[in-house]
């Protein structure tokens, strides 16, 4: 039964969609189709009809479009059954496709404070309609009808969620009740896949529904206090102790019985290790011959059931810092050694200070920065480096002939694809003192949170870089995200310049199939002295279409707001540099020579240096002895936890070896700027 609201004069335009057009079937007011069966509400009813019953309402409202167009009359229809608010150009076009549609489930309907006629409809998707009724009564009618519809459909989602949760619990129970062997077992990979994906889906839906409820409640009670954020919930499913940091590795029973492992260095011995800085003898370092390419899918394929079982226990947005991950997904090196890959092109690093002007030096830094990421990937498959033990260190160096540094500088006049041949060990020995040396040291300075410090310097060119990074990893469903919190500072002492920079986020995608890595996020480079800055964006691949590993950058002189260089391309393939003079050059990273680092043999390393510390784990992984590697890894981590408990009980603070905490960051104990005075050249 149709109930027509009292006719309202609007003074709108007199076309066929004009609210004042007497031929309009809605009479220019509100038409409400109610689910009420009351016969008292006849077609001649006057005034507004209020009811808790759901009503389909239609009528003209003014909709704010933008500053240019302003307010426009549009014909709106509230579809209660579908939970939609739709609008059309006019009433005559309502049989056509709507000009716009909002889902009302989870939406917030808010009367405006600016006047008595305006209100907003804020959809859960983030879209907003700003609407204006003819008067306060008409606004109240629309607001009340919209709120009733919104509440009904939001509660319906809750009921559906409860029903789906019950079905999902029955599914999990059914799978877990199956025998562990036989034709259909609880360890069947397809069933484990179903269990993991169904749980991840329900967790995601629960989080989204909870956020909608909080948002809805906050608008009903008033806006949230300034600075308040709505965060992901903690897991409703408690993780088994097997997955918490400090527990036994959970997969040994599924693989085989624990393997006997020689006892590692005792806690007492490790506690007595000297924590004083050690001077590394460069003569002990030799060119690295270690090749840890990670291109074998076998382990991941064989252990997929383990991955599925782990994923079924994780929560969307969950911090993975305290989750023990299975050993077979580990890369055969420490995170500290991975940071050394940033210096795989030391010739480009040293060439930064060769720039004749501040502009050229900033461009050279960006060129070096963008070429520093591709070497960090040791193969097509994404694996995770070892989490460094607190106090762990890594040392290495690079040597390159001075003549090669001069020839390797990227010139804006260079056309085509840039490529350089590597230096041989023989050529380095022949030139002797005609080499530049870049030294690198990294240390794990904190366990919780996990913070690493690293430092590199070239004494001959009076330049050094100091950085600290806190890695924060989160579970994102079918991928894992790692945020690199911290900053680095490059010091060019010959020019008295400092360049501050940040690092992008990293993502391990497709963790159930063939894991691969992409970088994402915006980073910045700034030199306060010269006024030059760079904005770099690592683009993640869109869901549909788009290229992988895309990066864009812009170098700008802030004082004049002039862009002096633009970059586009892929950070692991070809980069295109376009300069302000119109010239362009290309750098093919797949052909760019990598200078091998120089490291001391393991037998000459300190017990807490990365390669010696993780030697047993690395050797076991090379031999594909996963259980043995797991036991070695567990022993190291348990020793770290035991020592940490001991320090807590005795009130003994941890003493770092090479880095000193300054404010929120960590600084190398003997940086070059404390040894060599900074010069202030006039340009």
XYZ file of C-alpha atoms in Angstrom:
683
model
C 0.000 0.000 0.000
C 1.444 3.393 -1.001
C 1.538 6.155 1.577
C 2.162 9.616 0.120
C 3.724 12.330 2.195
C 2.355 15.859 2.237
C 3.327 17.816 -0.840
C 6.392 20.065 -0.280
C 7.139 23.148 -2.341
C 10.767 23.093 -3.418
C 11.123 25.860 -5.957
C 13.132 23.541 -8.209
C 13.487 23.765 -11.961
C 10.352 23.167 -13.949
C 11.317 20.212 -16.147
C 9.851 16.737 -16.194
C 11.891 15.822 -13.161
C 10.911 18.962 -11.275
C 9.658 18.190 -7.772
C 6.900 20.767 -8.368
C 5.689 19.034 -11.526
C 2.132 17.997 -10.722
C 2.441 15.030 -13.086
C 5.035 13.469 -10.839
C 3.688 10.253 -9.340
C 5.468 11.024 -6.066
C 3.783 14.385 -5.889
C 7.081 16.101 -5.264
C 7.197 14.770 -1.728
C 8.068 11.394 -0.213
C 6.477 8.186 -1.402
C 6.709 5.359 1.142
C 5.803 1.747 0.533
C 5.408 0.161 3.970
C 5.396 -3.431 5.080
C 2.704 -2.506 7.626
C -0.739 -4.036 7.022
C -2.596 -1.253 8.819
C -5.532 -0.055 6.708
C -5.685 3.248 8.560
C -2.860 4.647 6.400
C -4.851 5.516 3.304
C -3.790 7.346 0.186
C -5.228 10.589 1.551
C -3.108 10.621 4.678
C -1.611 14.010 5.495
C 1.652 14.752 7.288
C 4.592 12.419 7.910
C 4.072 8.773 8.842
C 6.569 7.438 11.437
C 6.918 3.716 11.991
C 9.550 1.181 12.920
C 8.433 -0.806 9.906
C 10.767 -0.900 6.910
C 9.538 1.382 4.147
C 10.657 1.906 0.581
C 10.969 5.664 0.245
C 11.420 7.777 -2.885
C 11.531 11.475 -3.587
C 13.610 14.450 -4.662
C 16.614 15.633 -2.670
C 19.411 18.027 -3.458
C 22.793 16.324 -3.817
C 26.120 18.150 -3.462
C 28.448 17.240 -6.333
C 31.511 19.493 -6.179
C 32.597 23.119 -5.907
C 31.986 23.740 -9.608
C 28.611 22.044 -10.020
C 27.326 22.668 -6.506
C 23.898 21.318 -5.512
C 21.657 19.444 -7.965
C 18.160 17.956 -7.688
C 18.166 14.179 -7.981
C 15.474 11.566 -7.523
C 16.370 9.138 -4.692
C 14.971 5.673 -4.012
C 15.491 3.747 -0.750
C 15.320 0.030 -1.551
C 14.873 -1.659 1.835
C 14.867 -5.217 0.540
C 18.270 -4.799 -1.124
C 19.625 -2.345 1.456
C 20.453 0.224 -1.242
C 20.121 3.980 -1.650
C 19.930 4.753 -5.368
C 19.525 8.021 -7.236
C 18.480 9.025 -10.758
C 18.537 12.252 -12.756
C 14.760 12.465 -12.389
C 11.760 10.281 -11.590
C 11.143 9.448 -15.241
C 14.556 7.753 -15.494
C 14.118 5.474 -12.465
C 13.548 2.471 -14.740
C 17.025 3.006 -16.164
C 20.353 2.229 -14.529
C 20.883 4.386 -11.384
C 23.384 7.231 -11.615
C 24.734 6.121 -8.243
C 24.195 3.431 -5.593
C 25.259 3.118 -1.956
C 25.228 -0.084 0.093
C 23.648 0.788 3.444
C 24.936 -2.166 5.473
C 27.482 -0.682 7.866
C 26.731 2.859 6.701
C 26.449 5.870 9.011
C 23.593 8.373 8.566
C 24.428 11.758 10.122
C 22.301 14.930 10.295
C 24.493 17.945 9.590
C 25.220 20.701 12.099
C 25.469 23.373 9.406
C 21.658 23.684 8.991
C 18.411 21.835 9.654
C 17.997 20.509 6.092
C 21.325 18.769 5.331
C 22.478 15.226 6.169
C 25.168 12.819 4.987
C 25.179 9.118 4.137
C 28.637 7.616 4.762
C 28.924 4.143 3.230
C 31.263 1.493 4.622
C 33.156 1.670 1.303
C 34.170 5.252 2.117
C 31.836 6.850 -0.429
C 29.705 9.709 0.872
C 26.508 11.439 -0.246
C 25.859 14.957 1.072
C 22.103 15.572 0.731
C 19.674 18.378 1.490
C 15.937 18.045 2.121
C 13.307 20.778 1.724
C 12.913 21.293 5.477
C 13.717 19.766 8.880
C 10.727 17.371 8.854
C 11.601 15.961 5.462
C 15.199 15.499 6.573
C 14.067 13.695 9.733
C 11.895 11.335 7.712
C 14.728 10.420 5.339
C 17.240 10.047 8.178
C 14.963 7.816 10.273
C 14.066 5.556 7.301
C 17.703 5.259 6.261
C 18.832 4.466 9.815
C 16.198 1.717 10.195
C 17.273 0.157 6.892
C 20.960 0.444 7.790
C 20.470 -1.173 11.193
C 18.424 -4.022 9.712
C 21.025 -4.932 7.079
C 23.976 -4.488 9.443
C 22.346 -6.870 11.937
C 21.591 -9.259 9.083
C 25.304 -9.414 8.290
C 25.965 -10.283 11.946
C 23.450 -13.116 11.794
C 24.975 -14.376 8.559
C 28.421 -14.194 10.150
C 27.270 -16.237 13.135
C 25.741 -18.821 10.825
C 28.891 -18.963 8.679
C 31.098 -19.283 11.775
C 29.030 -22.245 12.942
C 29.375 -23.946 9.585
C 33.100 -23.222 9.506
C 33.559 -24.720 12.983
C 31.685 -27.832 11.876
C 33.955 -28.062 8.840
C 37.139 -27.782 10.933
C 35.802 -30.314 13.443
C 34.956 -32.713 10.642
C 38.440 -32.469 9.140
C 40.230 -32.864 12.468
C 38.157 -35.928 13.373
C 39.400 -37.798 10.311
C 42.156 -40.394 10.808
C 45.747 -39.291 10.195
C 46.251 -41.958 7.530
C 44.219 -43.731 4.931
C 42.395 -42.759 1.750
C 40.905 -39.600 3.310
C 42.975 -38.274 6.203
C 43.103 -35.095 8.278
C 46.503 -34.351 6.695
C 45.192 -34.449 3.130
C 46.617 -31.377 1.348
C 43.316 -30.374 -0.237
C 41.549 -30.541 3.127
C 44.326 -28.572 4.804
C 44.033 -25.987 2.046
C 40.276 -25.794 2.658
C 40.847 -25.492 6.412
C 43.438 -22.698 6.040
C 41.556 -20.617 3.480
C 38.195 -20.933 5.239
C 39.713 -19.806 8.538
C 41.584 -16.915 6.912
C 38.385 -15.814 5.164
C 36.310 -15.925 8.355
C 38.985 -14.036 10.299
C 39.073 -11.333 7.633
C 35.264 -11.010 7.540
C 35.101 -10.876 11.339
C 37.655 -8.068 11.452
C 35.839 -6.075 8.785
C 32.473 -6.524 10.519
C 33.979 -5.488 13.857
C 35.405 -2.295 12.337
C 32.001 -1.481 10.848
C 30.374 -1.957 14.254
C 32.928 0.326 15.947
C 32.511 2.948 13.258
C 28.719 2.798 13.521
C 28.792 3.002 17.328
C 31.225 5.909 17.324
C 28.952 7.999 15.105
C 25.928 7.181 17.230
C 27.676 8.194 20.459
C 29.681 11.041 18.957
C 32.925 11.224 17.044
C 35.993 9.351 18.250
C 38.578 11.299 20.268
C 41.392 12.858 18.266
C 44.176 10.424 17.506
C 42.041 7.312 18.023
C 42.600 4.512 15.541
C 40.701 1.297 14.934
C 43.135 -1.584 14.665
C 42.864 -5.246 13.746
C 41.707 -7.505 16.541
C 43.982 -9.959 18.242
C 43.415 -13.574 17.217
C 40.234 -15.139 18.552
C 41.890 -18.520 18.007
C 44.636 -18.913 20.540
C 47.868 -20.073 18.999
C 49.228 -23.307 20.231
C 52.356 -22.862 22.319
C 54.134 -24.593 19.464
C 53.847 -21.417 17.431
C 54.985 -18.964 20.065
C 58.511 -17.708 20.343
C 60.379 -19.861 22.781
C 58.538 -23.114 22.081
C 59.823 -26.272 20.519
C 59.660 -26.408 16.750
C 56.158 -27.713 16.026
C 56.821 -29.786 12.943
C 59.413 -32.298 14.118
C 56.789 -34.915 14.944
C 55.311 -34.678 11.452
C 58.684 -35.140 9.811
C 60.687 -37.521 11.945
C 62.095 -37.832 15.422
C 64.482 -35.105 16.639
C 68.045 -35.609 15.535
C 70.868 -35.653 18.042
C 72.894 -32.473 17.642
C 76.232 -31.666 19.256
C 75.701 -29.181 22.056
C 76.318 -25.586 20.994
C 78.449 -23.178 22.933
C 77.136 -22.989 26.483
C 75.287 -20.006 27.885
C 78.070 -19.321 30.339
C 80.674 -19.277 27.591
C 78.646 -17.020 25.309
C 77.998 -14.629 28.178
C 81.745 -14.275 28.721
C 82.483 -13.384 25.082
C 84.253 -10.052 24.729
C 81.859 -7.266 23.795
C 84.619 -4.810 22.945
C 84.892 -3.613 19.307
C 87.203 -5.746 17.207
C 89.530 -4.406 14.526
C 89.204 -6.547 11.408
C 92.443 -7.357 9.591
C 91.802 -6.656 5.897
C 94.532 -9.128 4.946
C 92.398 -11.942 6.374
C 89.544 -11.181 3.985
C 89.261 -13.032 0.697
C 86.816 -12.766 -2.184
C 83.576 -14.494 -1.299
C 82.999 -17.804 -3.062
C 79.768 -18.682 -1.258
C 76.822 -19.213 -3.607
C 73.466 -19.541 -1.874
C 71.090 -19.245 -4.813
C 67.523 -19.958 -3.694
C 65.934 -21.459 -6.793
C 64.775 -24.853 -5.540
C 61.002 -25.296 -5.200
C 61.309 -28.851 -3.918
C 61.263 -28.086 -0.200
C 58.287 -25.740 -0.497
C 56.305 -28.254 -2.559
C 57.061 -31.111 -0.164
C 56.152 -29.098 2.941
C 52.946 -27.462 1.678
C 50.808 -29.244 4.274
C 52.970 -27.696 7.003
C 52.479 -24.214 5.512
C 48.721 -24.752 5.335
C 48.596 -25.918 8.935
C 50.531 -22.820 10.030
C 48.356 -20.431 7.996
C 45.208 -21.889 9.540
C 46.462 -20.685 12.941
C 47.292 -17.104 11.898
C 45.127 -13.996 12.041
C 44.902 -11.271 9.411
C 47.164 -8.381 10.423
C 48.910 -10.483 13.072
C 52.460 -9.509 14.056
C 54.761 -12.394 13.093
C 57.687 -11.283 15.267
C 56.989 -13.951 17.895
C 55.843 -16.696 15.528
C 58.358 -19.463 14.845
C 58.297 -20.156 11.109
C 59.258 -23.549 9.642
C 62.943 -23.946 8.825
C 62.544 -25.038 5.200
C 61.392 -21.535 4.120
C 64.670 -19.981 5.330
C 67.270 -18.446 3.057
C 70.753 -19.753 3.805
C 72.116 -16.533 5.309
C 71.393 -13.996 8.031
C 69.448 -10.765 7.596
C 72.641 -8.897 8.565
C 74.441 -10.345 5.551
C 71.479 -9.474 3.330
C 71.877 -5.800 4.294
C 75.383 -5.946 2.818
C 73.763 -6.417 -0.612
C 72.946 -2.702 -0.564
C 76.673 -2.191 -1.314
C 76.901 -4.682 -4.204
C 77.752 -1.788 -6.550
C 80.419 -0.026 -4.470
C 81.689 1.805 -7.553
C 78.357 3.633 -7.833
C 78.397 4.324 -4.095
C 81.869 5.882 -4.197
C 81.012 7.814 -7.377
C 78.361 9.843 -5.503
C 80.944 12.175 -3.999
C 82.526 12.716 -7.450
C 79.555 14.848 -8.479
C 80.694 18.350 -9.369
C 77.515 20.040 -8.103
C 74.938 19.429 -5.376
C 72.377 18.574 -8.056
C 74.638 15.970 -9.634
C 75.455 14.407 -6.274
C 71.754 14.020 -5.396
C 71.064 12.427 -8.803
C 74.003 10.071 -8.337
C 72.710 9.055 -4.915
C 69.299 8.217 -6.429
C 71.016 6.232 -9.193
C 72.970 4.252 -6.593
C 69.889 3.801 -4.353
C 67.699 2.400 -7.138
C 70.361 -0.104 -8.220
C 70.900 -1.423 -4.676
C 67.852 -3.702 -4.314
C 68.013 -6.258 -7.129
C 71.026 -8.164 -5.774
C 69.184 -8.867 -2.510
C 67.098 -11.534 -4.259
C 69.090 -14.730 -4.653
C 66.568 -16.504 -6.869
C 63.049 -16.539 -8.250
C 61.569 -17.945 -5.044
C 61.153 -15.758 -1.957
C 62.711 -17.116 1.196
C 63.290 -15.552 4.586
C 66.812 -14.856 5.927
C 67.659 -15.940 9.471
C 66.451 -13.623 12.234
C 69.727 -12.316 13.706
C 70.569 -13.234 17.292
C 71.131 -10.249 19.582
C 74.836 -9.448 19.527
C 75.324 -11.107 16.134
C 77.652 -9.220 13.752
C 78.669 -9.373 10.104
C 81.801 -7.897 8.519
C 82.875 -7.609 4.890
C 84.507 -5.215 2.430
C 84.744 -4.439 -1.278
C 87.703 -3.332 -3.357
C 87.589 -1.681 -6.760
C 90.230 0.008 -8.941
C 90.003 3.797 -8.856
C 89.978 3.893 -12.642
C 86.823 1.771 -12.762
C 85.021 4.114 -10.392
C 85.769 7.033 -12.705
C 84.540 5.119 -15.774
C 81.463 3.709 -14.069
C 79.860 7.076 -13.304
C 76.478 7.409 -15.009
C 76.586 10.379 -17.355
C 73.471 12.129 -18.550
C 74.980 12.098 -22.033
C 75.200 8.295 -21.996
C 72.708 6.690 -24.350
C 71.637 3.092 -24.581
C 71.976 0.494 -21.841
C 74.699 0.941 -19.241
C 76.781 -2.148 -18.471
C 80.076 -2.735 -16.666
C 82.392 -5.710 -16.390
C 83.398 -6.956 -12.927
C 86.854 -6.481 -11.496
C 88.926 -9.634 -11.262
C 90.849 -10.636 -8.160
C 94.025 -10.514 -10.230
C 93.424 -6.912 -11.335
C 92.780 -5.874 -7.742
C 96.063 -7.412 -6.599
C 97.948 -5.697 -9.417
C 96.706 -2.182 -8.729
C 97.280 -2.463 -4.978
C 97.084 1.025 -3.505
C 95.173 2.248 -6.573
C 92.028 0.673 -5.125
C 89.194 2.161 -3.169
C 88.019 0.058 -0.222
C 84.510 0.108 1.231
C 84.173 -1.525 4.659
C 80.884 -2.776 6.096
C 79.800 -3.842 9.589
C 76.335 -4.814 10.855
C 75.136 -5.724 14.348
C 71.850 -6.880 15.848
C 71.485 -4.304 18.589
C 68.040 -5.289 19.949
C 65.910 -8.446 20.160
C 62.492 -6.963 21.065
C 61.958 -4.986 18.946
C 64.299 -6.571 16.377
C 66.632 -3.712 15.367
C 69.739 -3.981 13.211
C 72.413 -1.336 12.767
C 74.767 -1.217 9.796
C 77.583 1.085 8.748
C 79.777 1.387 5.633
C 82.639 3.750 4.849
C 85.182 4.604 2.206
C 88.003 6.366 4.016
C 89.789 7.433 0.824
C 86.730 9.353 -0.408
C 85.732 10.632 3.075
C 82.205 9.228 2.894
C 80.147 6.910 5.086
C 76.587 5.696 5.614
C 74.974 4.826 8.964
C 71.547 3.187 9.253
C 69.291 1.365 11.700
C 66.303 -0.779 10.691
C 63.475 -2.288 12.719
C 61.731 -5.019 10.731
C 58.002 -5.348 11.484
C 56.310 -8.282 9.762
C 52.563 -8.895 9.461
C 50.380 -11.669 8.081
C 48.235 -10.328 5.226
C 46.289 -13.447 4.222
C 48.034 -14.978 1.221
C 51.098 -12.757 1.662
C 53.429 -11.405 4.349
C 54.348 -7.725 4.635
C 57.581 -6.439 6.176
C 57.876 -2.763 7.120
C 61.417 -1.396 7.390
C 61.184 1.189 10.158
C 64.205 3.446 10.556
C 66.440 5.683 8.491
C 69.880 5.968 7.015
C 72.258 8.938 6.718
C 74.886 9.239 3.992
C 77.676 11.677 4.931
C 79.856 13.243 2.215
C 82.542 14.846 4.359
C 84.316 16.472 1.398
C 81.184 18.521 0.760
C 79.782 18.808 4.284
C 76.509 17.201 3.131
C 74.191 14.676 4.752
C 71.509 12.734 2.879
C 68.765 11.147 4.976
C 66.797 8.297 3.414
C 64.268 5.605 4.285
C 63.604 2.086 2.967
C 60.554 0.595 1.202
C 58.309 -2.163 2.509
C 58.777 -5.726 1.247
C 56.046 -8.269 0.525
C 56.235 -12.031 0.108
C 53.361 -12.858 -2.242
C 51.651 -16.150 -3.161
C 52.987 -17.953 -0.109
C 50.842 -21.040 -0.857
C 52.191 -21.539 -4.381
C 55.470 -20.036 -5.624
C 56.429 -17.230 -3.205
C 57.879 -14.100 -4.803
C 58.990 -10.718 -3.492
C 57.883 -7.227 -4.405
C 58.688 -3.844 -2.904
C 56.099 -1.187 -2.129
C 55.652 2.240 -0.600
C 57.038 5.748 -0.842
C 60.510 6.672 0.367
C 62.270 10.006 0.476
C 65.828 11.296 0.233
C 66.656 14.754 1.589
C 69.730 16.958 1.811
C 68.960 19.898 4.104
C 72.128 21.796 3.202
C 71.599 21.888 -0.561
C 67.803 21.934 -0.652
C 67.619 18.954 -3.007
C 65.266 16.053 -2.357
C 63.994 12.921 -4.077
C 60.651 11.173 -3.857
C 60.717 7.489 -4.826
C 57.653 5.248 -5.170
C 57.830 1.466 -5.363
C 54.541 0.391 -6.945
C 52.921 -2.896 -5.920
C 51.145 -4.757 -8.704
C 47.422 -3.948 -9.010
C 44.947 -6.806 -8.647
C 44.140 -6.601 -12.349
C 46.766 -5.798 -14.977
C 49.780 -3.620 -14.376
C 53.504 -4.379 -14.315
C 55.538 -6.079 -11.619
C 58.324 -4.332 -9.684
C 57.581 -0.867 -11.095
C 59.343 2.150 -9.589
C 59.121 5.878 -10.289
C 61.167 8.728 -8.844
C 61.566 12.475 -9.039
C 64.552 14.601 -7.996
C 63.652 18.177 -7.126
C 65.318 21.407 -6.054
C 62.976 22.497 -3.287
C 63.916 26.180 -3.248
C 62.971 26.707 -6.909
C 60.501 23.783 -7.043
C 62.319 22.547 -10.165
C 62.340 18.866 -11.146
C 65.857 18.016 -12.376
C 65.475 14.272 -13.005
C 62.684 11.724 -13.449
C 63.036 7.951 -13.250
C 60.762 5.088 -14.302
C 61.178 1.377 -14.873
C 61.565 -1.793 -12.796
C 63.880 -1.989 -9.778
C 65.113 -5.450 -10.854
C 65.272 -4.878 -14.618
C 65.714 -1.694 -16.679
C 65.594 1.863 -15.321
C 65.090 4.963 -17.470
C 66.554 8.278 -16.286
C 65.320 11.506 -17.909
C 67.209 14.714 -17.111
C 66.152 18.357 -17.176
C 68.191 18.950 -20.356
C 65.935 16.448 -22.162
C 68.498 13.656 -22.383
C 67.646 10.073 -21.396
C 69.706 7.056 -20.366
C 68.880 3.453 -19.534
C 70.437 1.155 -16.948
C 69.964 -2.589 -17.370
C 70.339 -4.022 -13.862
C 70.471 -7.589 -15.185
C 73.733 -6.704 -16.930
C 75.162 -4.413 -14.269
C 78.221 -6.093 -12.775
C 78.115 -7.041 -9.097
C 81.336 -6.628 -7.119
C 81.854 -9.631 -4.877
C 82.345 -8.874 -1.216
C 85.428 -9.968 0.703
C 84.945 -11.892 3.968
C 87.139 -13.740 6.409
C 87.025 -17.543 6.373
C 84.619 -18.963 8.963
C 87.452 -20.345 11.084
C 88.843 -16.814 11.558
C 85.517 -15.274 12.483
C 84.252 -14.393 15.945
C 81.770 -16.964 17.391
C 78.985 -14.373 17.054
C 79.700 -13.461 13.435
C 76.822 -14.482 11.191
C 78.395 -17.194 9.070
C 80.086 -18.912 11.975
C 77.060 -18.543 14.253
C 74.637 -20.068 11.698
C 77.120 -22.493 10.097
C 75.406 -25.675 11.313
C 71.993 -24.452 10.162
C 73.331 -23.404 6.763
C 75.224 -26.672 6.240
C 72.129 -28.702 7.113
C 69.948 -26.703 4.714
C 72.503 -27.200 1.940
C 72.243 -30.938 2.524
C 68.423 -30.717 2.652
C 68.464 -32.060 6.230
C 65.533 -29.988 7.427
C 65.114 -31.674 10.821
C 68.771 -31.252 11.662
C 68.691 -27.589 10.595
C 65.602 -27.088 12.762
C 67.334 -28.479 15.831
C 70.405 -26.286 15.340
C 68.200 -23.238 14.856
C 66.104 -24.061 17.929
C 69.254 -24.440 20.063
C 70.515 -20.977 19.040
C 67.166 -19.335 19.689
C 66.684 -21.096 23.032
C 70.126 -19.941 24.136
C 69.179 -16.365 23.245
C 65.964 -16.593 25.277
C 67.751 -18.116 28.261
C 70.347 -15.340 28.259
C 67.617 -12.721 27.994
C 65.795 -14.178 31.006
C 69.058 -14.199 32.935
C 69.712 -10.521 32.138
C 66.160 -9.627 33.163
C 66.454 -11.490 36.474
C 69.820 -9.934 37.333
C 68.981 -6.477 35.982
C 71.962 -6.604 33.628
C 71.540 -4.416 30.525
C 72.698 -5.721 27.156
C 75.941 -4.148 25.961
C 76.296 -3.645 22.222
C 79.629 -4.065 20.490
C 79.799 -1.583 17.614
C 76.730 0.673 17.859
C 75.647 3.262 20.436
C 72.046 4.310 21.003
C 71.478 8.005 20.321
C 67.890 9.194 20.714
C 65.630 6.862 18.726
C 68.464 5.617 16.526
C 71.744 3.709 16.652
C 75.095 5.129 15.543
C 78.394 3.352 14.805
C 80.844 3.853 17.685
C 83.649 5.228 15.482
C 82.071 6.935 12.465
C 84.229 8.656 9.907
C 82.815 12.095 10.747
C 84.383 11.822 14.227
C 87.788 10.987 12.741
C 87.959 13.158 9.616
C 86.858 16.790 9.933
C 84.028 17.879 7.681
C 85.046 20.391 5.039
C 82.780 23.199 3.828
C 83.715 23.805 0.185
C 82.340 26.851 -1.569
C 80.368 26.068 -4.685
